[in-house]
Coordinates of C-alpha atoms and ligand atoms in Angstrom, one line a residue:
M1 CA -27.1 -35.6 -1.7
N2 CA -28.6 -33.0 -4.0
H3 CA -27.0 -32.0 -7.2
N4 CA -25.8 -28.5 -6.2
L5 CA -24.2 -29.8 -3.0
K6 CA -22.4 -32.5 -5.1
K7 CA -21.2 -29.8 -7.4
L8 CA -20.0 -27.7 -4.5
L9 CA -18.2 -30.6 -2.9
G10 CA -16.6 -31.5 -6.2
L11 CA -15.4 -27.9 -6.5
I12 CA -14.0 -27.9 -3.0
G13 CA -12.3 -31.3 -3.7
C14 CA -10.7 -29.9 -6.9
C15 CA -9.4 -26.8 -5.0
V16 CA -8.0 -29.0 -2.2
V17 CA -6.3 -31.2 -4.8
A18 CA -4.9 -28.1 -6.4
L19 CA -3.6 -26.7 -3.1
Q20 CA -2.2 -30.0 -2.1
S21 CA -0.3 -30.4 -5.3
F22 CA 1.2 -26.9 -4.8
G23 CA 2.2 -27.9 -1.3
Q24 CA 3.8 -31.2 -2.4
S25 CA 5.7 -29.9 -5.3
G26 CA 7.0 -27.1 -3.1
K27 CA 5.4 -24.7 -5.6
E28 CA 4.6 -21.3 -4.2
Q29 CA 1.1 -19.9 -3.9
I30 CA 0.1 -16.9 -5.9
A31 CA 1.8 -13.9 -4.2
I32 CA 0.9 -10.7 -5.9
I33 CA 1.6 -7.4 -4.1
P34 CA -0.5 -5.3 -3.9
E35 CA -3.2 -8.0 -3.5
P36 CA -5.6 -7.8 -6.5
V37 CA -9.3 -7.1 -6.1
S38 CA -10.2 -10.7 -7.1
I39 CA -8.2 -13.8 -8.0
T40 CA -9.7 -17.1 -9.1
Q41 CA -7.1 -19.8 -9.4
H42 CA -7.8 -22.9 -11.6
E43 CA -6.1 -26.3 -11.6
G44 CA -3.1 -26.4 -14.0
E45 CA -0.4 -24.2 -15.2
Y46 CA 0.8 -22.5 -18.4
V47 CA 4.3 -23.2 -19.4
L48 CA 6.0 -20.6 -21.5
P49 CA 7.0 -21.8 -25.0
K50 CA 10.5 -21.4 -26.3
N51 CA 9.3 -19.0 -28.9
I52 CA 7.1 -16.4 -27.2
V53 CA 4.9 -14.2 -29.4
I54 CA 3.4 -11.2 -27.8
S55 CA 0.7 -9.3 -29.5
A56 CA 0.2 -5.7 -28.4
P57 CA -1.3 -2.5 -29.6
H58 CA 1.2 -0.1 -31.2
S59 CA 1.6 3.2 -29.3
P60 CA 4.4 5.1 -27.7
E61 CA 2.7 4.6 -24.3
M62 CA 3.2 0.8 -24.7
K63 CA 7.0 1.1 -24.8
E64 CA 7.7 0.1 -21.2
V65 CA 5.0 -2.6 -21.0
I66 CA 6.6 -4.3 -24.0
T67 CA 10.1 -3.8 -22.7
T68 CA 9.2 -5.3 -19.4
L69 CA 7.6 -8.3 -20.9
R70 CA 10.3 -8.8 -23.5
E71 CA 13.1 -8.6 -21.0
R72 CA 11.5 -10.7 -18.2
F73 CA 10.5 -13.5 -20.6
S74 CA 13.7 -13.7 -22.5
V75 CA 16.7 -12.7 -20.2
P76 CA 16.3 -15.3 -17.4
T77 CA 14.5 -17.9 -19.5
G78 CA 16.6 -17.9 -22.7
A79 CA 13.3 -17.9 -24.7
H80 CA 13.0 -16.0 -28.0
V81 CA 10.4 -13.2 -27.7
S82 CA 8.8 -11.5 -30.7
V83 CA 6.3 -8.7 -30.5
L84 CA 3.6 -8.4 -33.2
G85 CA 0.8 -6.0 -33.9
G86 CA -2.2 -8.3 -34.0
A87 CA -1.0 -11.9 -34.2
A88 CA -3.8 -14.4 -34.1
S89 CA -2.0 -17.0 -32.1
S90 CA 0.2 -15.5 -29.4
A91 CA 1.4 -16.6 -26.0
I92 CA 0.7 -13.2 -24.5
K93 CA -2.1 -11.0 -25.8
L94 CA -2.4 -7.4 -24.7
V95 CA -5.7 -5.9 -25.6
L96 CA -7.1 -2.4 -25.2
N97 CA -10.9 -2.4 -24.8
K98 CA -12.8 -0.6 -27.6
M99 CA -15.5 0.4 -25.2
A100 CA -14.4 1.5 -21.7
D101 CA -15.2 -1.0 -19.0
T102 CA -16.4 1.1 -16.1
L103 CA -15.5 -1.5 -13.4
I104 CA -11.8 -1.3 -14.0
G105 CA -11.5 2.4 -14.8
K106 CA -8.3 4.0 -16.2
E107 CA -5.8 1.9 -14.3
G108 CA -7.4 -1.5 -13.9
Y109 CA -7.0 -4.7 -15.9
Y110 CA -8.2 -8.2 -16.4
L111 CA -5.5 -10.9 -16.5
S112 CA -6.2 -14.5 -17.5
V113 CA -3.8 -17.3 -17.8
G114 CA -5.2 -20.5 -19.4
K115 CA -4.5 -23.4 -21.7
K116 CA -4.3 -21.2 -24.7
G117 CA -2.0 -18.6 -23.2
I118 CA -2.1 -15.2 -21.4
V119 CA -4.5 -12.3 -22.1
I120 CA -4.3 -8.9 -20.4
R121 CA -7.2 -6.6 -21.2
A122 CA -7.6 -3.0 -20.1
N123 CA -9.1 0.3 -21.0
E124 CA -5.8 2.2 -21.1
P125 CA -2.1 1.4 -21.5
A126 CA -1.7 2.0 -17.7
G127 CA -3.9 -1.0 -17.0
L128 CA -1.9 -3.1 -19.4
F129 CA 1.3 -2.0 -17.5
Y130 CA -0.2 -3.0 -14.1
G131 CA -1.5 -6.2 -15.6
A132 CA 2.1 -7.0 -16.9
Q133 CA 3.5 -6.4 -13.4
S134 CA 1.0 -8.9 -11.9
L135 CA 1.8 -11.3 -14.7
V136 CA 5.5 -11.2 -13.9
Q137 CA 4.7 -11.9 -10.2
L138 CA 2.9 -15.1 -11.2
F139 CA 6.1 -16.7 -12.5
P140 CA 8.9 -18.2 -10.3
K141 CA 11.1 -15.6 -8.6
E142 CA 14.0 -16.2 -11.0
I143 CA 12.0 -14.3 -13.6
V144 CA 13.4 -11.1 -12.1
S145 CA 17.0 -12.2 -12.6
S146 CA 19.2 -10.1 -14.9
K147 CA 21.0 -13.3 -16.0
R148 CA 20.0 -16.6 -17.6
V149 CA 18.8 -19.1 -15.0
E150 CA 18.8 -22.8 -15.8
G151 CA 16.7 -25.5 -14.3
V152 CA 13.5 -23.5 -13.7
K153 CA 10.1 -24.5 -15.0
W154 CA 8.8 -21.2 -16.4
A155 CA 5.2 -21.7 -15.6
A156 CA 2.3 -19.6 -14.2
P157 CA -0.9 -21.0 -12.6
Y158 CA -4.1 -20.8 -14.5
V159 CA -5.9 -17.8 -13.1
D160 CA -8.4 -15.1 -13.7
I161 CA -7.7 -11.8 -12.1
T162 CA -9.8 -8.6 -12.0
D163 CA -8.0 -5.7 -10.6
Y164 CA -8.2 -1.9 -10.2
P165 CA -6.9 0.6 -7.6
R166 CA -8.7 1.9 -4.5
F167 CA -7.0 5.4 -4.7
K168 CA -5.8 7.5 -7.6
W169 CA -2.9 8.9 -5.5
R170 CA -0.5 6.1 -4.6
G171 CA 2.8 7.7 -3.6
L172 CA 6.1 7.6 -2.0
M173 CA 8.1 10.7 -1.1
L174 CA 11.9 10.8 -1.5
D175 CA 13.9 13.5 0.3
V176 CA 16.8 14.3 -2.1
A177 CA 17.7 17.5 -0.1
R178 CA 19.2 16.1 3.1
H179 CA 21.2 13.7 1.0
F180 CA 21.4 14.0 -2.7
F181 CA 20.6 11.1 -5.0
T182 CA 21.6 11.1 -8.6
K183 CA 19.3 11.0 -11.6
Q184 CA 20.1 7.3 -12.1
E185 CA 19.5 6.5 -8.5
V186 CA 16.1 8.2 -8.6
E187 CA 15.2 6.3 -11.7
Q188 CA 16.1 3.0 -10.1
Y189 CA 13.8 4.0 -7.2
I190 CA 11.0 4.8 -9.7
D191 CA 11.5 1.5 -11.5
N192 CA 11.1 -0.4 -8.2
M193 CA 8.1 1.6 -7.2
S194 CA 6.3 1.0 -10.5
K195 CA 6.5 -2.8 -10.0
Y196 CA 4.2 -2.3 -7.0
K197 CA 1.7 0.0 -8.9
F198 CA 2.7 3.3 -7.2
N199 CA 1.9 6.2 -9.5
I200 CA 3.4 9.2 -7.8
L201 CA 7.0 10.0 -6.7
H202 CA 7.0 13.1 -4.5
M203 CA 10.5 14.7 -4.7
H204 CA 11.4 16.9 -1.7
L205 CA 13.7 19.1 -3.7
T206 CA 14.8 21.8 -1.3
D207 CA 15.6 22.1 2.4
D208 CA 18.1 23.7 4.7
E209 CA 20.8 21.3 3.5
G210 CA 20.4 21.8 -0.2
W211 CA 18.5 23.2 -3.2
R212 CA 18.4 20.4 -5.8
V213 CA 16.7 21.7 -9.0
E214 CA 18.2 24.1 -11.5
I215 CA 16.3 27.4 -11.7
K216 CA 17.8 29.2 -14.7
S217 CA 16.7 32.7 -13.6
L218 CA 18.2 32.1 -10.1
P219 CA 21.5 30.4 -10.6
R220 CA 22.9 30.8 -7.1
L221 CA 20.2 28.4 -5.8
T222 CA 22.3 25.6 -7.2
T223 CA 25.8 27.1 -7.6
V224 CA 25.8 28.0 -3.9
G225 CA 22.7 26.3 -2.4
A226 CA 23.4 22.8 -3.6
Y227 CA 26.5 22.1 -1.6
N228 CA 27.5 21.6 2.0
V229 CA 30.2 19.8 4.0
K230 CA 30.2 16.0 4.0
K231 CA 29.7 14.5 7.4
V232 CA 28.9 11.0 8.6
G233 CA 27.6 9.8 11.9
Y234 CA 24.3 10.9 13.5
F235 CA 22.8 13.7 11.4
G236 CA 21.6 16.6 13.6
T237 CA 24.5 16.3 16.0
F238 CA 27.4 17.1 13.7
T239 CA 30.1 19.5 14.7
P240 CA 29.6 22.9 12.9
P241 CA 31.8 23.0 9.9
G242 CA 35.0 25.1 10.1
P243 CA 36.0 27.6 7.4
D244 CA 38.5 25.3 5.8
E245 CA 36.2 22.3 5.4
P246 CA 35.3 22.0 1.7
R247 CA 31.7 22.7 0.6
D248 CA 31.6 20.2 -2.2
Y249 CA 29.1 17.6 -1.0
G250 CA 25.7 17.4 -2.7
G251 CA 24.5 18.2 -6.2
F252 CA 21.4 19.1 -8.2
Y253 CA 19.3 18.1 -11.2
T254 CA 19.7 20.2 -14.3
Q255 CA 16.5 21.0 -16.2
Q256 CA 17.6 18.3 -18.7
D257 CA 17.9 15.8 -15.8
I258 CA 14.4 16.6 -14.6
K259 CA 13.1 16.2 -18.2
E260 CA 14.6 12.7 -18.3
I261 CA 13.3 11.8 -14.8
V262 CA 9.8 12.9 -15.7
Q263 CA 9.9 10.9 -18.9
Y264 CA 11.3 7.9 -17.2
A265 CA 8.4 8.1 -14.7
K266 CA 5.8 8.7 -17.4
D267 CA 7.0 5.6 -19.3
R268 CA 6.0 3.7 -16.1
F269 CA 2.7 5.6 -15.7
M270 CA 4.0 7.6 -12.8
N271 CA 3.9 11.4 -12.1
I272 CA 6.6 13.4 -10.3
L273 CA 5.3 15.8 -7.7
P274 CA 7.9 18.5 -7.1
E275 CA 8.1 20.0 -3.6
I276 CA 9.8 23.3 -2.9
D277 CA 9.6 23.7 0.9
M278 CA 8.9 27.2 2.2
P279 CA 8.7 29.5 4.1
G280 CA 10.6 27.3 6.7
H281 CA 13.3 24.8 5.8
S282 CA 14.6 27.4 3.4
L283 CA 18.2 28.0 4.5
A284 CA 19.7 26.9 1.2
A285 CA 17.7 29.5 -0.6
V286 CA 18.5 32.2 2.0
V287 CA 22.2 31.5 1.7
A288 CA 22.0 31.8 -2.1
Y289 CA 19.9 35.0 -1.9
P290 CA 20.2 36.5 1.6
E291 CA 17.8 39.4 0.7
L292 CA 14.9 36.9 1.0
S293 CA 15.4 36.9 4.8
C294 CA 13.7 39.2 7.4
T295 CA 16.9 39.0 9.5
P296 CA 20.0 41.2 9.2
G297 CA 23.2 39.2 8.9
A298 CA 21.7 36.4 6.8
D299 CA 24.5 36.9 4.3
K300 CA 26.8 35.2 6.9
Y301 CA 24.7 32.0 6.9
Q302 CA 25.9 28.8 5.3
V303 CA 24.0 25.8 3.9
R304 CA 23.5 23.4 6.8
S305 CA 25.6 20.3 7.1
G306 CA 23.7 18.4 9.7
E307 CA 24.7 20.5 12.8
H308 CA 22.1 21.1 15.5
F309 CA 20.2 24.3 14.7
M310 CA 16.4 23.9 15.6
N311 CA 14.7 23.2 18.9
F312 CA 11.3 21.5 18.8
T313 CA 9.6 22.1 22.1
K314 CA 6.0 22.0 23.3
A315 CA 6.0 25.8 23.2
G316 CA 6.9 25.7 19.5
I317 CA 9.8 25.6 17.1
K318 CA 12.8 27.8 17.6
A319 CA 15.6 28.1 15.1
Q320 CA 19.1 29.3 16.1
I321 CA 19.4 31.0 12.7
D322 CA 16.6 32.3 10.5
N323 CA 16.0 29.6 7.9
T324 CA 12.7 31.2 6.6
L325 CA 11.7 33.3 3.6
C326 CA 10.3 36.6 4.8
P327 CA 6.5 36.9 4.4
A328 CA 6.8 40.7 4.5
N329 CA 9.2 41.1 1.7
E330 CA 7.8 41.6 -1.8
K331 CA 11.1 40.3 -3.3
V332 CA 10.1 36.9 -1.9
Y333 CA 7.0 36.7 -4.0
V334 CA 8.9 37.7 -7.1
F335 CA 11.3 34.9 -6.2
V336 CA 8.5 32.4 -5.7
D337 CA 7.0 33.4 -9.0
K338 CA 10.2 32.7 -10.9
V339 CA 10.7 29.4 -9.2
V340 CA 7.2 28.2 -9.7
G341 CA 7.2 29.4 -13.3
E342 CA 10.2 27.3 -14.2
L343 CA 8.9 24.3 -12.2
A344 CA 5.5 24.4 -13.9
K345 CA 7.3 24.0 -17.2
M346 CA 9.5 21.2 -16.0
F347 CA 6.9 19.1 -14.3
P348 CA 3.8 18.2 -16.3
F349 CA 1.9 16.9 -13.2
G350 CA -1.0 19.1 -12.2
Y351 CA 0.1 19.7 -8.6
I352 CA 3.0 21.6 -7.0
H353 CA 3.8 21.0 -3.3
M354 CA 5.0 24.2 -1.6
G355 CA 5.9 22.7 1.8
G356 CA 4.7 24.8 4.7
D357 CA 5.9 22.5 7.5
E358 CA 7.8 23.3 10.7
C359 CA 8.3 27.0 10.1
A360 CA 10.1 28.5 13.0
K361 CA 8.7 32.0 13.6
N362 CA 11.0 33.2 16.4
F363 CA 12.8 35.6 14.0
W364 CA 9.6 36.8 12.5
E365 CA 8.6 37.9 16.1
Q366 CA 11.6 40.1 16.1
S367 CA 11.2 41.6 12.6
D368 CA 10.0 45.1 12.2
S369 CA 8.9 44.4 8.6
V370 CA 6.8 41.4 9.8
K371 CA 5.3 43.5 12.6
A372 CA 4.4 46.1 10.0
L373 CA 2.8 43.5 7.7
M374 CA 0.8 42.1 10.6
Q375 CA -0.6 45.5 11.5
R376 CA -1.3 46.4 7.8
E377 CA -3.1 43.1 7.2
N378 CA -4.7 42.8 10.6
L379 CA -3.0 39.5 11.3
K380 CA -3.2 38.5 15.0
T381 CA -0.7 35.6 15.3
Q382 CA 2.4 34.4 13.6
E383 CA 0.4 31.5 12.2
E384 CA -1.9 34.0 10.5
G385 CA 1.4 35.5 9.1
Q386 CA 2.2 32.1 7.6
A387 CA -1.4 31.8 6.2
Y388 CA -1.0 35.2 4.5
F389 CA 2.1 33.9 2.9
E390 CA 0.5 30.6 1.8
K391 CA -2.5 32.3 0.3
R392 CA -0.2 34.5 -1.9
V393 CA 1.8 31.4 -2.8
E394 CA -1.4 29.6 -3.8
K395 CA -2.3 32.4 -6.2
I396 CA 1.2 32.2 -7.8
V397 CA 0.9 28.4 -8.2
E398 CA -2.5 28.7 -9.7
S399 CA -1.4 31.6 -12.0
H400 CA 1.0 29.0 -13.5
G401 CA -1.9 26.5 -14.1
K402 CA -1.2 24.2 -11.2
K403 CA -2.9 23.1 -8.0
F404 CA -1.4 24.1 -4.7
L405 CA -0.6 21.5 -2.2
G406 CA 1.1 21.8 1.3
W407 CA 1.8 20.0 4.6
D408 CA -0.9 20.3 7.2
E409 CA 0.6 23.4 8.9
I410 CA -1.0 25.4 6.1
L411 CA -4.3 24.9 8.0
E412 CA -3.0 27.0 10.8
G413 CA -4.1 30.6 10.6
G414 CA -6.6 29.9 7.8
L415 CA -6.4 27.6 4.8
A416 CA -5.9 29.0 1.3
P417 CA -9.2 28.6 -0.7
D418 CA -8.3 25.7 -3.0
A419 CA -5.4 24.1 -1.2
I420 CA -4.9 20.4 -1.0
V421 CA -3.6 19.2 2.3
M422 CA -1.0 16.5 3.0
S423 CA -1.7 15.3 6.5
W424 CA 1.5 14.3 8.2
R425 CA 1.1 15.2 11.9
G426 CA -1.2 12.3 12.4
V427 CA -4.6 12.3 10.7
K428 CA -6.3 15.2 12.4
G429 CA -5.1 17.8 9.8
G430 CA -6.5 15.6 7.0
I431 CA -9.8 15.2 8.8
Q432 CA -10.1 19.0 9.5
A433 CA -9.3 19.8 5.8
A434 CA -11.8 17.2 4.5
K435 CA -14.5 18.6 6.8
M436 CA -13.8 22.0 5.2
G437 CA -14.3 20.4 1.7
H438 CA -10.7 20.2 0.7
E439 CA -9.0 17.3 -0.9
V440 CA -6.5 15.4 1.2
V441 CA -3.5 13.1 0.8
M442 CA -2.9 11.0 3.9
S443 CA 0.7 10.5 5.0
P444 CA 0.7 10.4 8.8
T445 CA 3.9 9.8 10.8
T446 CA 2.0 7.3 12.8
Y447 CA 1.6 4.9 9.8
Q448 CA 3.5 6.2 6.8
Y449 CA 7.0 7.5 7.8
L450 CA 9.7 5.4 6.2
D451 CA 12.5 7.3 7.9
Y452 CA 11.4 5.8 11.2
M453 CA 13.2 2.6 12.4
N454 CA 12.0 -0.7 11.0
G455 CA 12.2 -2.3 14.4
D456 CA 13.6 -2.1 17.8
P457 CA 16.3 0.5 18.3
I458 CA 18.7 -2.0 19.9
I459 CA 19.3 -3.4 16.4
E460 CA 18.2 -0.8 13.9
P461 CA 20.2 2.2 12.7
R462 CA 19.1 4.9 15.1
V463 CA 16.3 7.4 14.3
Y464 CA 14.1 9.1 16.8
S465 CA 11.1 6.9 16.3
M466 CA 10.0 3.4 15.2
L467 CA 7.3 2.2 12.8
R468 CA 7.0 -1.6 12.2
L469 CA 5.7 -3.3 9.1
S470 CA 2.5 -4.5 10.9
K471 CA 1.6 -1.0 12.0
V472 CA 2.1 0.3 8.4
Y473 CA -0.1 -2.5 7.1
S474 CA -2.8 -1.8 9.6
Y475 CA -3.5 1.6 8.1
N476 CA -6.8 2.5 6.5
P477 CA -6.4 6.0 4.9
V478 CA -10.1 6.9 5.1
P479 CA -11.1 8.1 8.6
D480 CA -14.6 7.2 9.6
S481 CA -15.8 10.7 10.0
V482 CA -15.1 12.2 6.5
D483 CA -16.4 12.1 3.0
S484 CA -14.2 9.3 1.5
K485 CA -14.2 11.1 -1.9
L486 CA -12.0 13.9 -0.4
I487 CA -9.3 11.4 0.6
I488 CA -7.7 11.2 -2.8
G489 CA -5.0 8.8 -1.6
T490 CA -2.1 8.0 0.5
Q491 CA 1.7 8.1 0.4
A492 CA 4.7 7.3 2.6
N493 CA 7.6 9.6 3.2
L494 CA 11.3 8.7 3.2
W495 CA 13.2 11.6 4.8
T496 CA 16.9 11.1 4.4
E497 CA 18.7 12.8 7.3
Q498 CA 20.0 9.4 8.3
V499 CA 20.1 7.8 4.8
Y500 CA 23.5 8.3 3.2
N501 CA 23.3 5.8 0.3
T502 CA 20.9 3.9 -2.0
R503 CA 21.4 0.5 -0.3
H504 CA 20.1 2.0 3.0
M505 CA 17.4 3.9 1.0
E506 CA 16.2 0.5 -0.2
Y507 CA 16.4 -1.0 3.3
M508 CA 14.2 1.8 4.7
T509 CA 11.7 1.5 1.9
W510 CA 11.1 -2.2 1.5
P511 CA 9.1 -4.1 2.7
R512 CA 7.2 -1.3 4.3
A513 CA 6.4 0.2 0.9
F514 CA 4.8 -3.2 0.0
A515 CA 2.3 -2.4 2.8
V516 CA 1.9 1.1 1.6
S517 CA 1.1 -0.1 -1.9
E518 CA -1.5 -2.4 -0.5
N519 CA -3.0 0.4 1.6
A520 CA -3.2 2.5 -1.5
W521 CA -4.4 -0.2 -4.0
T522 CA -6.2 -3.1 -2.4
P523 CA -9.8 -2.9 -1.0
N524 CA -9.6 -2.7 2.7
A525 CA -11.7 -5.8 3.2
R526 CA -9.2 -7.9 1.2
K527 CA -6.2 -7.0 3.4
N528 CA -5.0 -9.8 5.7
W529 CA -1.8 -9.5 7.7
N530 CA -0.9 -13.2 7.8
D531 CA -1.5 -13.6 4.2
F532 CA 0.5 -10.5 3.5
V533 CA 3.5 -11.8 5.5
G534 CA 3.5 -15.0 3.3
R535 CA 3.6 -12.9 0.2
V536 CA 6.3 -10.5 1.6
E537 CA 8.4 -13.6 2.2
Q538 CA 8.1 -14.6 -1.5
H539 CA 8.9 -11.0 -2.6
F540 CA 12.1 -11.2 -0.4
G541 CA 13.1 -14.0 -2.6
R542 CA 12.5 -11.9 -5.7
F543 CA 14.5 -9.0 -4.1
D544 CA 17.3 -11.4 -3.4
E545 CA 17.3 -12.4 -7.1
A546 CA 17.2 -8.8 -8.2
Q547 CA 19.8 -7.8 -5.6
I548 CA 17.6 -5.1 -4.0
K549 CA 18.0 -4.6 -0.3
Y550 CA 15.2 -4.9 2.2
A551 CA 14.8 -4.8 6.0
P552 CA 14.4 -8.3 7.5
S553 CA 13.2 -6.6 10.7
M554 CA 9.8 -8.3 10.7
Y555 CA 11.6 -11.4 11.9
D556 CA 13.2 -9.7 14.9
P557 CA 11.5 -9.2 18.2
G558 CA 10.6 -5.9 19.9
F559 CA 11.4 -5.4 23.6
T560 CA 9.4 -3.9 26.5
I561 CA 11.6 -3.4 29.5
K562 CA 10.3 -2.6 33.0
M563 CA 12.1 -2.1 36.3
R564 CA 10.0 -4.0 38.9
P565 CA 9.5 -2.5 42.4
D566 CA 12.1 -5.1 43.7
S567 CA 14.7 -3.6 41.3
V568 CA 14.7 -6.6 39.0
L569 CA 14.5 -5.9 35.3
E570 CA 11.7 -7.6 33.4
V571 CA 12.0 -8.1 29.6
E572 CA 9.0 -8.8 27.5
M573 CA 9.6 -9.8 23.8
Q574 CA 7.1 -9.6 21.0
T575 CA 7.2 -10.7 17.4
E576 CA 4.9 -9.3 14.7
V577 CA 5.1 -12.4 12.6
Q578 CA 3.4 -15.6 13.7
G579 CA 5.2 -18.9 14.2
L580 CA 8.6 -17.6 15.3
D581 CA 10.5 -19.1 18.2
M582 CA 12.8 -16.9 20.2
Y583 CA 15.9 -18.5 21.8
Y584 CA 17.9 -16.5 24.3
S585 CA 20.9 -16.4 26.6
F586 CA 22.1 -14.3 29.5
D587 CA 25.6 -16.0 29.6
N588 CA 27.1 -14.0 26.7
S589 CA 27.2 -17.0 24.3
F590 CA 25.3 -17.0 21.0
P591 CA 21.9 -18.7 21.5
D592 CA 20.5 -21.2 19.0
N593 CA 17.6 -23.7 19.1
F594 CA 19.2 -25.7 21.8
Y595 CA 18.9 -22.7 24.2
P596 CA 15.9 -21.8 26.3
K597 CA 12.9 -20.8 24.3
Y598 CA 11.0 -17.6 25.3
T599 CA 7.6 -18.3 26.6
A600 CA 6.9 -15.5 29.2
P601 CA 8.6 -12.3 30.3
L602 CA 12.1 -12.8 31.5
L603 CA 13.6 -11.7 34.8
V604 CA 17.2 -10.5 34.2
P605 CA 19.6 -12.4 36.5
K606 CA 21.3 -10.1 39.1
D607 CA 24.8 -10.3 37.6
A608 CA 23.9 -10.7 33.9
F609 CA 25.7 -8.4 31.5
Q610 CA 23.6 -8.8 28.4
L611 CA 20.7 -10.6 26.9
R612 CA 21.1 -12.3 23.5
V613 CA 18.2 -13.4 21.4
I614 CA 17.6 -14.9 17.9
T615 CA 14.4 -16.0 16.2
Y616 CA 13.9 -19.3 14.4
K617 CA 11.2 -20.3 11.9
D618 CA 10.5 -24.0 11.2
G619 CA 13.7 -25.0 13.0
K620 CA 15.9 -22.6 11.1
P621 CA 17.4 -19.3 12.2
I622 CA 15.7 -16.4 10.5
G623 CA 16.1 -13.3 12.7
R624 CA 19.3 -11.4 13.4
M625 CA 21.4 -12.1 16.5
I626 CA 20.4 -9.3 18.9
T627 CA 22.6 -8.3 21.8
F628 CA 20.9 -6.1 24.4
P629 CA 23.3 -4.9 27.2
V630 CA 21.7 -4.7 30.6
S631 CA 23.0 -1.1 30.9
E632 CA 20.9 -0.2 27.9
M633 CA 17.9 -2.0 29.5
K634 CA 18.3 0.1 32.6
K635 CA 18.3 3.3 30.5
R636 CA 15.2 2.2 28.6
A637 CA 13.3 1.2 31.8
N638 CA 14.0 4.6 33.2
R639 CA 12.5 6.6 30.4
R640 CA 9.2 6.5 28.6
G641 CA 10.8 5.5 25.3
Y642 CA 13.5 6.2 22.9
D643 CA 11.3 8.9 21.3
D644 CA 12.1 11.5 24.0
E645 CA 15.8 11.5 23.6
Ligands
ACM701 C1 7.5 16.8 7.8 O1 7.7 15.6 8.1 N1 8.2 17.7 8.3 C2 6.5 17.1 6.8

């Protein structure tokens, strides 16, 4: 045996020993989300001392890095943590490089855990912050507890990590217009995002159901536009509110609130992207200032409370009332200038999102002033009418020193010269914009819509479409045919029509946002679904400790139902996670692992009333008990899918 081979076998042997000892002690494997660029694990582990000294550079930007480490390493552990400027012997050393290291860039870091302690090294404080998040994830899950936890060995494996992000834009969008979430609730969301190395929260601040940001020069936007009638049920089908129903549901952020949210995000190396959606989705603004509408009678409109009012057909979008700003009205551009002027001062981020999606144009078609505008400007289609509007809005945004960003409808009728496009109706808008040399953020419905159901509609709270974790995880934001430099990043969007509270907001976000964070951070070649599932399971444990809700839907099956030519229903079940067993019954009782195990598509017995199914993993129940009435199966077999309801 030659020397090198011996060395190699020795190395393999040592790794096998290390892995075996993890397995035997029940210790968990390293489970960092998003998966770092490179991890080298060594045999052994570092046990935190009772007195932990952290040495860190002094600067205001370091505040949250230090707070995170101080809290996590003292609250659950009971250890004493002290932070010093340049202590020679410290358990945790945070170091800013004197000379920039080009490999890791502005947000990357090196993290090493060894016999002598822990060192995180970065070019910028952002990198130290991300390194600190990875470090916390190396310790047992109880490290995230808000209480003292006894009986845990506070140890992290010896490891060397090199890490930096794939994209500079790693975002989530939160719709605070359909349902309002308070400043504290938004900050909680930001805090959770920052642990997974997101750096942008896009706030959808205005829509037909509410205007959520104080504009001092336009007070009616929030005194009138921020409130509607509280309804619960299935949003979009509510009965129209009567005159006596109180309009006291909603709220808005004062400029002071925004300042605090922006600072809270900045402390966690996140930017806030504000979105003001126009010219469509603008009913709250029109109700506040009816003179912004093309349509007579707009002064009778009210802020929407979730009643049906738009039809989305193949022929186009038709609104029953005119929820648009009028492109032919000069007052609209004065309004936009005031709004953008105040926003530009409130939000330091370099971009402002001006919406542009789903603008119904059926009232523009009827409007004499729009007809006159089209003739004057030689505009041939209503889309060109919207493009005229977008180009003027872009100039206003740029006049306030910001970059203009919009949903992919802004491509229709001609894209404004420097616009950045957020591709949502699939990826084609993004591809088109990139081919025209524009920057693009990818957030397609097909992979990145967190408002869609986590799993099969038979068990999930109903929304018109479904997007499972595995599909989110399969996404690569850079399409083959474009210059990858123009794809500046990716984000997922949580629309909140059907999200009434923060617990459900969490349920819809996690674990799919784990997948989004990995799509945005991790090199595509390092992504691996089965490995990811193992890490997600460990982070479920962390979320349980931290009392954050998540969807357990990856453990539940999906169903494909067919009506056979002989009128027998056939049920196929699929799981996205490997190694699950599905046990079922047709006799109405609750199945367990003594019941028949699913191995092939089932034929529904003639007189059966319902199918029940539950998944098991390693002999233990893990999925939810699902009851699928045969009447529902018949409905599903008779239509293409739940999408076309
Ligand atoms: C959108 O989902 N309407 C951008």
